[in-house]
Short mmCIF file of C-alpha atoms and ligand atoms in Angstrom, two decimals:
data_model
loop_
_atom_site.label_atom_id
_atom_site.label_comp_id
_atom_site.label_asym_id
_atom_site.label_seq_id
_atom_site.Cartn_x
_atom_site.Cartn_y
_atom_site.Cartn_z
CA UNK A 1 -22.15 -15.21 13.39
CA UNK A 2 -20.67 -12.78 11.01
CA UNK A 3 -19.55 -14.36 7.69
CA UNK A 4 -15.86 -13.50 6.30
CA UNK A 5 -15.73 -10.55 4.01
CA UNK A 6 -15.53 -11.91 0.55
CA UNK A 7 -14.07 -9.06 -1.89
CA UNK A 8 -15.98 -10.57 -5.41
CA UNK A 9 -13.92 -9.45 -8.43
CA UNK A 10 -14.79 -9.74 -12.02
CA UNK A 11 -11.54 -9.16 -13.67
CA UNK A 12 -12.15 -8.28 -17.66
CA UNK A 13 -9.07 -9.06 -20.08
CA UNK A 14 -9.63 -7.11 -23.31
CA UNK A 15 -6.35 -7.92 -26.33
CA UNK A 16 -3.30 -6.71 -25.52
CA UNK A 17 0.05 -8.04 -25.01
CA UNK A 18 -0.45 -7.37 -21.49
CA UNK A 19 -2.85 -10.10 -21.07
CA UNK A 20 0.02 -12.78 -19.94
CA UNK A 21 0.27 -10.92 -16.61
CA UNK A 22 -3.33 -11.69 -15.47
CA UNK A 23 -2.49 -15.23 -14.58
CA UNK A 24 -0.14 -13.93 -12.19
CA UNK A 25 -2.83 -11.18 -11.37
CA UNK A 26 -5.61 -13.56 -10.63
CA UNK A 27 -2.78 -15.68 -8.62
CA UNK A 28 -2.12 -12.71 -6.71
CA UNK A 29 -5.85 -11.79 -6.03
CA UNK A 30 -7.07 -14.90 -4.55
CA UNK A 31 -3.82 -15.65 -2.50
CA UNK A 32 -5.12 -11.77 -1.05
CA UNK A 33 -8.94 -12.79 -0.34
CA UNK A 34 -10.54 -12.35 -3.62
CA UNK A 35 -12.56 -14.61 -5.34
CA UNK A 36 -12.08 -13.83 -8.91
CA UNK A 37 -14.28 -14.26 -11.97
CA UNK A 38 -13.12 -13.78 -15.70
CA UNK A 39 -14.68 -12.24 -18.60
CA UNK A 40 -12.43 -12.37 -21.67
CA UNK A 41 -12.73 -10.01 -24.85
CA UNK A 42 -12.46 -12.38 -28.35
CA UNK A 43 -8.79 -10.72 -28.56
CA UNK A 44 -7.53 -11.49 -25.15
CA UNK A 45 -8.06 -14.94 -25.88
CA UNK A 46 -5.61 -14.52 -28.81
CA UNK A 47 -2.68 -13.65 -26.22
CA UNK A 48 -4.23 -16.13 -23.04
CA UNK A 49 -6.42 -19.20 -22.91
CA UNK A 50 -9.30 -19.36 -20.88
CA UNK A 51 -8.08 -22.65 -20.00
CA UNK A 52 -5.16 -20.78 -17.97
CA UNK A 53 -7.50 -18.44 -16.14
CA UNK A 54 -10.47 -21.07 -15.44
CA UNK A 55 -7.59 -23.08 -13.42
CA UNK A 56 -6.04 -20.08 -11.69
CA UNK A 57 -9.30 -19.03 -10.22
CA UNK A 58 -11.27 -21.89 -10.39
CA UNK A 59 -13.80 -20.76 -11.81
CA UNK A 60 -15.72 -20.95 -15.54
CA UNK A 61 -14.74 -18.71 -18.14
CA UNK A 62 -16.63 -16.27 -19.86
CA UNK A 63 -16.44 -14.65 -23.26
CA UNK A 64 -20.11 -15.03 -25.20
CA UNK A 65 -22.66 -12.74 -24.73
CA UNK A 66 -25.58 -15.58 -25.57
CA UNK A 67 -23.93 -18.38 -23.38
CA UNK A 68 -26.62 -20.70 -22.61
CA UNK A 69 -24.62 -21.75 -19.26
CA UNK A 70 -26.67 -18.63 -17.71
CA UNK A 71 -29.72 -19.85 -16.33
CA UNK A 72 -31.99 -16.75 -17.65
CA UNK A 73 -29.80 -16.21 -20.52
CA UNK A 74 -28.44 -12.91 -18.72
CA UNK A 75 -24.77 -13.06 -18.79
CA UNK A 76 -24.20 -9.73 -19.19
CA UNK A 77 -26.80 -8.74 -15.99
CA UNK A 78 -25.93 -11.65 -14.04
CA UNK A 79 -21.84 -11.96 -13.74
CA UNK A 80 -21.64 -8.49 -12.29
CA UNK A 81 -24.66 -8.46 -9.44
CA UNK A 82 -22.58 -10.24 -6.50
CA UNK A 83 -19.36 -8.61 -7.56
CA UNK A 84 -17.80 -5.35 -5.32
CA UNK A 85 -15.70 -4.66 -8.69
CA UNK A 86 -15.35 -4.93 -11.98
CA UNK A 87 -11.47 -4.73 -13.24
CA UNK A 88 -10.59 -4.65 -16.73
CA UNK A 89 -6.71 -5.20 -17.19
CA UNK A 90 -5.20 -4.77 -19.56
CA UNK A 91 -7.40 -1.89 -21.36
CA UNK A 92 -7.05 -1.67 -25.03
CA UNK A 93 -7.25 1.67 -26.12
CA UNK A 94 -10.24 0.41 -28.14
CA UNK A 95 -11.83 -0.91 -25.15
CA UNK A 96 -11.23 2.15 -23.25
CA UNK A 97 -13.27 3.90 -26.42
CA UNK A 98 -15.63 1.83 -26.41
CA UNK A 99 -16.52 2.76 -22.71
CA UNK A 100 -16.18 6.33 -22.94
CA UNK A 101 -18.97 6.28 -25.58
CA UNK A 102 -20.69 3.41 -23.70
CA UNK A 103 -20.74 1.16 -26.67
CA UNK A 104 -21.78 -2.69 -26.30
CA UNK A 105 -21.00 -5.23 -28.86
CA UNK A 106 -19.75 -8.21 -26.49
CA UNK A 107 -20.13 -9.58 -23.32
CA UNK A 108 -17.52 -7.75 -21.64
CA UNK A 109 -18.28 -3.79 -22.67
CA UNK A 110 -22.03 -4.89 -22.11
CA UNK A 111 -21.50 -5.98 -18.44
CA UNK A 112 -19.90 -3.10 -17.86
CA UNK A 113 -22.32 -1.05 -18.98
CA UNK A 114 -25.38 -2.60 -16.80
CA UNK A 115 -23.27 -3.21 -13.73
CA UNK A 116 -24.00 -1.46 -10.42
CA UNK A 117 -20.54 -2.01 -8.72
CA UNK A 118 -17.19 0.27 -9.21
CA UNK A 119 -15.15 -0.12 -12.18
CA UNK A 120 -11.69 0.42 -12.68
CA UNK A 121 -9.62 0.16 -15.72
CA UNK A 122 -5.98 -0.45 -15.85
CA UNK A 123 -4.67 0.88 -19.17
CA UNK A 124 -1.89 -1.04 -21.44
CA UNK A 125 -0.62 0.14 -25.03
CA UNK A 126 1.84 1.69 -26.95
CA UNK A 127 2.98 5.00 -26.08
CA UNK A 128 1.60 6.92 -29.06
CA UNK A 129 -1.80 5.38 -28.87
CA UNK A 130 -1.94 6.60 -24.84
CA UNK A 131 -0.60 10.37 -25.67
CA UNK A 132 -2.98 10.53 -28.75
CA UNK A 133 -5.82 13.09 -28.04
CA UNK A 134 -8.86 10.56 -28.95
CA UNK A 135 -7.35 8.37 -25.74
CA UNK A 136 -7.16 11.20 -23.31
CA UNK A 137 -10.13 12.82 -24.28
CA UNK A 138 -11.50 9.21 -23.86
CA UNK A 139 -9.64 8.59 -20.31
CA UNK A 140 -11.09 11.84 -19.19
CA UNK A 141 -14.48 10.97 -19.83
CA UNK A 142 -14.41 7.69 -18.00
CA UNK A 143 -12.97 9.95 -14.42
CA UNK A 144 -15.44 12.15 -15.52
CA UNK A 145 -18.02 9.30 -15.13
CA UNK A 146 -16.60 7.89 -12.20
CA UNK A 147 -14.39 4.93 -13.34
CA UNK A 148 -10.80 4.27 -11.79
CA UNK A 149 -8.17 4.71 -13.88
CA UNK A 150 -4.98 3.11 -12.63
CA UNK A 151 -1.98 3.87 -14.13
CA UNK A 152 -0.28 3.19 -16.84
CA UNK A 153 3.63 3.66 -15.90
CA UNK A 154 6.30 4.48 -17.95
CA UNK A 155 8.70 2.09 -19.40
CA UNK A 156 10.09 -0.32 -21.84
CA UNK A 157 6.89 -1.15 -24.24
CA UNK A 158 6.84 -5.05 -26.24
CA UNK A 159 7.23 -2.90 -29.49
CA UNK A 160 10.41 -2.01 -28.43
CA UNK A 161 9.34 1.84 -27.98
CA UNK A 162 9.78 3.13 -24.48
CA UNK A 163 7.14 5.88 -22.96
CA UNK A 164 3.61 5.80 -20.97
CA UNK A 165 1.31 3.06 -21.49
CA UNK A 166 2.96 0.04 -19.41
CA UNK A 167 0.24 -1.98 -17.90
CA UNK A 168 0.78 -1.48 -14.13
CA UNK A 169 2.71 -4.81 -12.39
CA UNK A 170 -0.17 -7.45 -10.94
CA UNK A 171 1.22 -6.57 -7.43
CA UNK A 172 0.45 -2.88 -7.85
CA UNK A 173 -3.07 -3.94 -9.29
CA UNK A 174 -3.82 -6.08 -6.09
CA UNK A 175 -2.69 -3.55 -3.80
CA UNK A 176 -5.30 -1.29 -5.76
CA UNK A 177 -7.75 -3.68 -5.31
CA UNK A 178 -7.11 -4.13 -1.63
CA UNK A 179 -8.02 -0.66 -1.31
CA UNK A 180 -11.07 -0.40 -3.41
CA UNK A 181 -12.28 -2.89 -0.59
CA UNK A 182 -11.10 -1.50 2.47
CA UNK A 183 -13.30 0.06 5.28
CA UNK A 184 -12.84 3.87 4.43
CA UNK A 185 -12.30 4.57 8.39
CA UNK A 186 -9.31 7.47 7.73
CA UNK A 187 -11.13 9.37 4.85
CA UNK A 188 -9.42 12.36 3.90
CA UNK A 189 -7.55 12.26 7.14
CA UNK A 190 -4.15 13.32 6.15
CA UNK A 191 -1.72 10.83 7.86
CA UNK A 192 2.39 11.10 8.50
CA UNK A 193 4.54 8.11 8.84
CA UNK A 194 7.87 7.66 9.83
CA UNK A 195 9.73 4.22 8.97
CA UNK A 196 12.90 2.30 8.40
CA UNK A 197 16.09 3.04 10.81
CA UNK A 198 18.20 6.22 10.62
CA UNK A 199 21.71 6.12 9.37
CA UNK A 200 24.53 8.29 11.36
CA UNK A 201 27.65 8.45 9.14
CA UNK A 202 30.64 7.99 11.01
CA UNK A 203 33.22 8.30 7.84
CA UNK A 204 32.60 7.93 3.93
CA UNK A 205 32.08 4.55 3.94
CA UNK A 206 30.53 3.50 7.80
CA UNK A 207 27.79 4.36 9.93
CA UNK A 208 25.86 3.49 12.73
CA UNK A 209 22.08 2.29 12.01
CA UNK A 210 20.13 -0.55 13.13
CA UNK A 211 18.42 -3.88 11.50
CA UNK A 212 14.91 -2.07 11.23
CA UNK A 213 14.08 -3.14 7.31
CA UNK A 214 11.14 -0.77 7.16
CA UNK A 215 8.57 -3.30 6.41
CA UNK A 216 6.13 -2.51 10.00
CA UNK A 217 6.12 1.49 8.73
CA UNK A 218 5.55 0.71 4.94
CA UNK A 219 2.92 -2.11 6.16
CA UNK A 220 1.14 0.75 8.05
CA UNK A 221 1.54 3.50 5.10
CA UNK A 222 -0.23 0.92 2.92
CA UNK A 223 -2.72 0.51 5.69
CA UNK A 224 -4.01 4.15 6.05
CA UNK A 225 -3.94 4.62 2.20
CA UNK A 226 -6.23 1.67 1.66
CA UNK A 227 -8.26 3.37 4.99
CA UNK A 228 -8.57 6.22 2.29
CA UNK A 229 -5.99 8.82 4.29
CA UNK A 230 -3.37 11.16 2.05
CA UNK A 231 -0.30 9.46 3.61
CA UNK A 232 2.97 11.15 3.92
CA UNK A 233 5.31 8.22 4.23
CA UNK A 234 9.25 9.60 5.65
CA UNK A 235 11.54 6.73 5.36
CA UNK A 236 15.11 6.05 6.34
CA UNK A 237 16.90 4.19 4.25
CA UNK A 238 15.57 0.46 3.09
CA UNK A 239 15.80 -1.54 0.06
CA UNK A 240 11.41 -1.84 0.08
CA UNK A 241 9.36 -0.18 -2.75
CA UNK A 242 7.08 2.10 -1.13
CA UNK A 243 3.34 1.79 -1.36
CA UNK A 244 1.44 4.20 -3.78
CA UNK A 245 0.67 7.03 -1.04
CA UNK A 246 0.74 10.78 -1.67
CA UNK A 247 4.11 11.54 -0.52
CA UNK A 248 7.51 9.40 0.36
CA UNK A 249 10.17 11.44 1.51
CA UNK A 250 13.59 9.63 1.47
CA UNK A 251 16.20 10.65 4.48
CA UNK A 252 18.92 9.68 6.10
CA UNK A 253 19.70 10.66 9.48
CA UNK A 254 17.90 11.39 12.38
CA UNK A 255 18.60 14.78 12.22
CA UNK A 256 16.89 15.03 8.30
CA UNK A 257 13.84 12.79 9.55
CA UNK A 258 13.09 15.41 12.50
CA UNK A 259 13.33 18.57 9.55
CA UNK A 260 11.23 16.68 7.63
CA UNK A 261 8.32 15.67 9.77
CA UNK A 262 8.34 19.38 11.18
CA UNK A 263 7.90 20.28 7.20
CA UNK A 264 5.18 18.18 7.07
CA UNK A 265 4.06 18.10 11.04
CA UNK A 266 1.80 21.37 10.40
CA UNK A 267 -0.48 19.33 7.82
CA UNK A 268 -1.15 16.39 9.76
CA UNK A 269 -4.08 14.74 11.44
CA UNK A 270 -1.83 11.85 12.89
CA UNK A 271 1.34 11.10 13.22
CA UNK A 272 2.59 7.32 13.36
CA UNK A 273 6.20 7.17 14.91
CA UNK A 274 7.43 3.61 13.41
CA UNK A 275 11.04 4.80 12.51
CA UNK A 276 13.36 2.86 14.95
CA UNK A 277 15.67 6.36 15.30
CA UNK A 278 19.56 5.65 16.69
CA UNK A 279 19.60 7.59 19.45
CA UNK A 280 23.08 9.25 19.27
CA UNK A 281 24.75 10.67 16.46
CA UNK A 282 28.66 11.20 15.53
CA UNK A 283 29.92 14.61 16.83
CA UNK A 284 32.78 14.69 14.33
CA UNK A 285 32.05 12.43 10.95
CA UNK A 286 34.78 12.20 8.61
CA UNK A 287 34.39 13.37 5.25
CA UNK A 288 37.18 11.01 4.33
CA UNK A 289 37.41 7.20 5.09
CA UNK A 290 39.51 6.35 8.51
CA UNK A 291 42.37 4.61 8.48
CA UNK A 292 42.84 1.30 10.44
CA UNK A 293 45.55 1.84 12.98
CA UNK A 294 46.78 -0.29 16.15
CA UNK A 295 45.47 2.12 18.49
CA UNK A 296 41.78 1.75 19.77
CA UNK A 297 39.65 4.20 17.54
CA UNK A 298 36.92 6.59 20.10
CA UNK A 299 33.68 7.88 18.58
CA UNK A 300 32.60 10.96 20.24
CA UNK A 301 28.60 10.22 20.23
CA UNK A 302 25.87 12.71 21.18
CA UNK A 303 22.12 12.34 21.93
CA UNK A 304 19.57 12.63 18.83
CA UNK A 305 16.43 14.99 18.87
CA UNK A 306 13.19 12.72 20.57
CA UNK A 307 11.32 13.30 16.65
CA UNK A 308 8.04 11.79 18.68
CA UNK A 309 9.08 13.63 21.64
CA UNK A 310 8.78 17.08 20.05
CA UNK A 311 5.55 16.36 17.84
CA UNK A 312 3.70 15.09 21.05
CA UNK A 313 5.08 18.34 22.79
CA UNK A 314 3.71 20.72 20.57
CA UNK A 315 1.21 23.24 21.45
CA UNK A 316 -1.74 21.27 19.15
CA UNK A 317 -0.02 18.33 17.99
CA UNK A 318 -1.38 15.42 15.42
CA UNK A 319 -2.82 12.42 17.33
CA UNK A 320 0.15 11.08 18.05
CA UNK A 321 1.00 6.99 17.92
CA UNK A 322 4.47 5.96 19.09
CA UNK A 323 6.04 2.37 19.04
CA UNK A 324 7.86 0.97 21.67
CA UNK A 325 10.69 -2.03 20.86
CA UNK A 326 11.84 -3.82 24.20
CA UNK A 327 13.97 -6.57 24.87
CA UNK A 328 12.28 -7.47 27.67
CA UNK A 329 9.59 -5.89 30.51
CA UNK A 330 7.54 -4.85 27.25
CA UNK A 331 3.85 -3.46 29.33
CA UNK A 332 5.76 -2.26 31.89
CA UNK A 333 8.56 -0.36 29.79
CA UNK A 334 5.72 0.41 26.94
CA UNK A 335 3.58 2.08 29.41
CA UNK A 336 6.02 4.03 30.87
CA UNK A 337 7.54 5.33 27.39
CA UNK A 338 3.53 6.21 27.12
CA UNK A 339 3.14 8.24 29.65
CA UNK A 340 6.35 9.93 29.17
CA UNK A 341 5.83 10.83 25.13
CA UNK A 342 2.09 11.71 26.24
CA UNK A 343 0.63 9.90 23.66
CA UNK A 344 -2.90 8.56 23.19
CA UNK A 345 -1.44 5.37 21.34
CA UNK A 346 1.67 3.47 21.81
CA UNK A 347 2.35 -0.13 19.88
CA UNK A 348 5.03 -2.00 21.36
CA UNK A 349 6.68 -5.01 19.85
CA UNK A 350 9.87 -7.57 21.36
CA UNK A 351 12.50 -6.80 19.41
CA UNK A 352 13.90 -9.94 19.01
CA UNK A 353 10.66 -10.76 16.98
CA UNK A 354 9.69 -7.24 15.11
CA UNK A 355 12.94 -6.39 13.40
CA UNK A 356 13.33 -7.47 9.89
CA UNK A 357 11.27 -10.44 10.33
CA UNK A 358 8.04 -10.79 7.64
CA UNK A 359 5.26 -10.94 10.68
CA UNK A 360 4.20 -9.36 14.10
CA UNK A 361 2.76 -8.93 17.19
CA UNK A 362 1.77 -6.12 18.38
CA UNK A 363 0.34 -4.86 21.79
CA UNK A 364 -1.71 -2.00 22.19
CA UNK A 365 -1.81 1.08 25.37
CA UNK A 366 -4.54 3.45 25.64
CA UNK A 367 -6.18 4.71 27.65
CA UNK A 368 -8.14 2.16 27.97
CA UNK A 369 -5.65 -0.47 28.85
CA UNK A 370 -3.93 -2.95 27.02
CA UNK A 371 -4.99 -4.94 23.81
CA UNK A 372 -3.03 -7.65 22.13
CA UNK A 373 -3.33 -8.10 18.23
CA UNK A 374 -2.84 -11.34 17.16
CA UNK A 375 0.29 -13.02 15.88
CA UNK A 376 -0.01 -11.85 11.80
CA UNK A 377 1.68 -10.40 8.76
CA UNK A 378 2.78 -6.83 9.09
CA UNK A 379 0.08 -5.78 6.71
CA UNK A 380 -2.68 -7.21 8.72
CA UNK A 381 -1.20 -5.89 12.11
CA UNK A 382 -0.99 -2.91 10.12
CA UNK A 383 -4.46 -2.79 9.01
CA UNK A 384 -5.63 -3.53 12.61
CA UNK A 385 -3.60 -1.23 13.84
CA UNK A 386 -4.93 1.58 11.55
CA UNK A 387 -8.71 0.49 12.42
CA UNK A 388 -7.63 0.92 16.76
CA UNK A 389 -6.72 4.15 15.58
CA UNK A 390 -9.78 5.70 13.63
CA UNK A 391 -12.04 4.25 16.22
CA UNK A 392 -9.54 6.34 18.86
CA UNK A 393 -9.18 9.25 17.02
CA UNK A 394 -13.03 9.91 15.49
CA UNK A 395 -14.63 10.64 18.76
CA UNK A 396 -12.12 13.39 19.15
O1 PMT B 1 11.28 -1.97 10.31
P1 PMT B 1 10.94 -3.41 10.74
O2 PMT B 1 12.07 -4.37 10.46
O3 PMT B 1 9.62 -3.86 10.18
O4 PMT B 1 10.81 -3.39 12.32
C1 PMT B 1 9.75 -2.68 12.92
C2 PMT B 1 10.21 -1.99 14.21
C3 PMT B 1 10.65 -3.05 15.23
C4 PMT B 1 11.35 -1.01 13.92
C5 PMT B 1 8.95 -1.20 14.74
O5 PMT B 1 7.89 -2.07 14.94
C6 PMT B 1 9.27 -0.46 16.02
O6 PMT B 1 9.18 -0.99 17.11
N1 PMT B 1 9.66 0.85 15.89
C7 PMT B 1 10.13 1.67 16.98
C8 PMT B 1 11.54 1.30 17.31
C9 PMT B 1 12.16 2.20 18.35
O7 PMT B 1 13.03 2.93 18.02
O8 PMT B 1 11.61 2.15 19.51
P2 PMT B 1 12.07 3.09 20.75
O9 PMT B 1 11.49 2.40 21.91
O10 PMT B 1 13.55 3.29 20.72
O11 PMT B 1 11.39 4.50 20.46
C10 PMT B 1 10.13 4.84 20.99
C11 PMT B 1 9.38 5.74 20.05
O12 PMT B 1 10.05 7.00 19.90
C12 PMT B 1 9.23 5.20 18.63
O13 PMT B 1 7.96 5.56 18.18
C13 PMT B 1 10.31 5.92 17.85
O14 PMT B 1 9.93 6.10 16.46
C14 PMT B 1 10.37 7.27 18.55
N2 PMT B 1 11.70 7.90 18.55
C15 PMT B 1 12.74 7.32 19.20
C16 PMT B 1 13.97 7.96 19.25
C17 PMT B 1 14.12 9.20 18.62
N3 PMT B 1 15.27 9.85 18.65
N4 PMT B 1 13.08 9.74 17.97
C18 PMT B 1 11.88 9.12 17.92
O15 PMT B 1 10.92 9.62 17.32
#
């Protein structure tokens, strides 16, 4: 029997403001999988108790360097051999220093120094101490050596400056995490993704879309960039924050999603259809709003470009993976929009369960036949979804 994949994180806090986020970060890791184990700096436990994080991941604490609760006295060997990663959020800029030049006073910069698993640091401080030379020199050294550096972002700082050096959110760390974890089946595979409905504008105020929310497309965009592939995510319009991938290309409708996946089309090893696309457009949109009248209002509508349709057709085209959304019939109508699109992949999906709604089911035709994914989260569909493909697509 093969044991569920445990992703083992030791998560270092070093003294920074920041520190009152890694609750929520260590919430947010083990509701995602993790098991997480902390190491605190003597400063972090000026802005956090341990107390906090030994009930969040309940687990023990760790801060000395000579705790006796080690059986061999090896804390600083020990806490890092059955761990896939070593995070340290926030980073101090004196932390971050103290790594570059691989200095070890305390448990934590010790650790890090004899550990054999990646480590990624996730930066927080004030704006002039991130754009001062010693830091970037610093930062530079530890890519150079192979650490993650993730982030920092821009934004309002607790001094009450605003700039660089904003500790990345604990839902952007996790999704990092996710990925440092993730089978690497799409490496360097360049991937393009279209999601979210179109939008045809009738007048200056109304249109005619659909109720896709964009949350199966941006589930599989997260997907293949945690599979390791340089996603190009084009999205219709949605109120979602996109995942961290290479490229997002906002659009409208269909008409801008077609010119912008042949802009991209030339570059890409796959091509992921998820965009539910209207499939007619207004002949004559008004540039001004309508007026109501008593008379009954016609809408002269004409058929959209097939955006799948046309990538499938060209002369060497991505590997192509369409969706298919049915009311009803869905292998029979799924298969036949298969054959039609010539494509080596087509997800379909009832409609009255796969729009808007926070989970999934997909079914899957190839070649092969038909597979059905279990009932799950987008994200996991997602991440199934992407795995179906790589096995389909590295034969080739
Ligand atoms: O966004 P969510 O709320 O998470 O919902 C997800 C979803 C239901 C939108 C998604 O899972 C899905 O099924 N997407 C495809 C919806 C759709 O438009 O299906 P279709 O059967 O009409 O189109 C078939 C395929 O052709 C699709 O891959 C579609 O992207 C593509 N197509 C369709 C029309 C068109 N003019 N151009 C296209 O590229």
């Amino acid at each position: 029997m093969t044991l569920p994949r445990v992703d083992r994180v030791l998560l270092g806090i070093t003294g920074g403001i920041a520190a009152y986020k890694t609750g929520e970060l260590t919430r947010q890791l083990i509701a995602q999988g993790c098991e997480v184990e902390v190491v605190m700096t003597a400063a972090a436990r000026e802005f956090i108790t341990p107390v906090t994080l030994q009930s969040l991941s309940g687990r023990p604490v760790w801060h000395d360097l000579w705790d006796p609760r080690v059986d061999n006295n090896m804390a600083h060997i020990e806490l890092s051999r059955d761990k896939g990663l070593v995070l340290i959020a926030p980073a101090t800029a004196d932390f971050i220093a103290k790594l570059a030049h691989g200095l070890c006073d305390d448990l934590l910069s010790t650790l890090c120094l004899a550990r054999e698993c990646p480590l990624a640091v996730v930066p927080a401080m004030n704006r002039q101490m991130w754009d001062h030379p010693a830091t970037q020199r610093n930062v530079a050294r530890l890519i150079d050596d192979g650490v993650e550096v993730w982030g920092p972002a821009a934004g309002d700082q607790a001094c009450g400056e605003t700039g660089m050096g904003r500790m990345l959110e604990p839902a952007q760390i996790a999704e990092r995490v996710a990925r440092s974890f993730a089978p690497k089946s799409l490496n360097g595979l360049r991937v393009l993704i279209t999601a979210g409905p179109t939008f045809e504008r009738i007048d200056a105020v109304r249109a005619i879309t659909n109720l896709s929310s964009g949350k199966m497309g941006y589930a599989i965009a997260r997907a293949a960039w945690e599979a390791g592939a340089d996603v190009t995510l084009v999205s219709g319009p949605t109120t979602l924050t996109p995942p961290p991938v290479a490229r997002v290309a906002q659009v409208s409708s269909a008409q801008e999603m077609l010119a912008t996946v042949n802009a991209f089309v030339p570059d890409a090893d796959i091509f992921v259809s998820v965009a539910a696309v209207a499939d007619y457009h207004v002949l004559n949109p008004s540039d001004q709003k309508i007026k109501k009248d008593a008379h009954i209002l016609t809408l002269e509508l004409a058929p959209n470009p097939d955006i799948l349709a046309s990538v499938s057709a060209l002369a060497d085209p991505p590997f192509c993976v369409g969706f298919a959304a049915e009311s009803e019939n869905l292998d029979e109508f799924a298969e036949d929009k298969r054959r039609r699109k010539q494509l080596p992949l087509l997800a379909a999906n009832l409609v009255q369960t796969a729009f808007g709604s926070d989970d999934n089911e997909l079914v899957l035709f190839d070649d092969a036949g038909r597979h059905r994914l279990p009932r799950a989260s987008k994200l996991v569909q997602a991440r199934l979804l992407i795995e179906h493909i790589a096995k389909l697509y590295h034969p080739r």
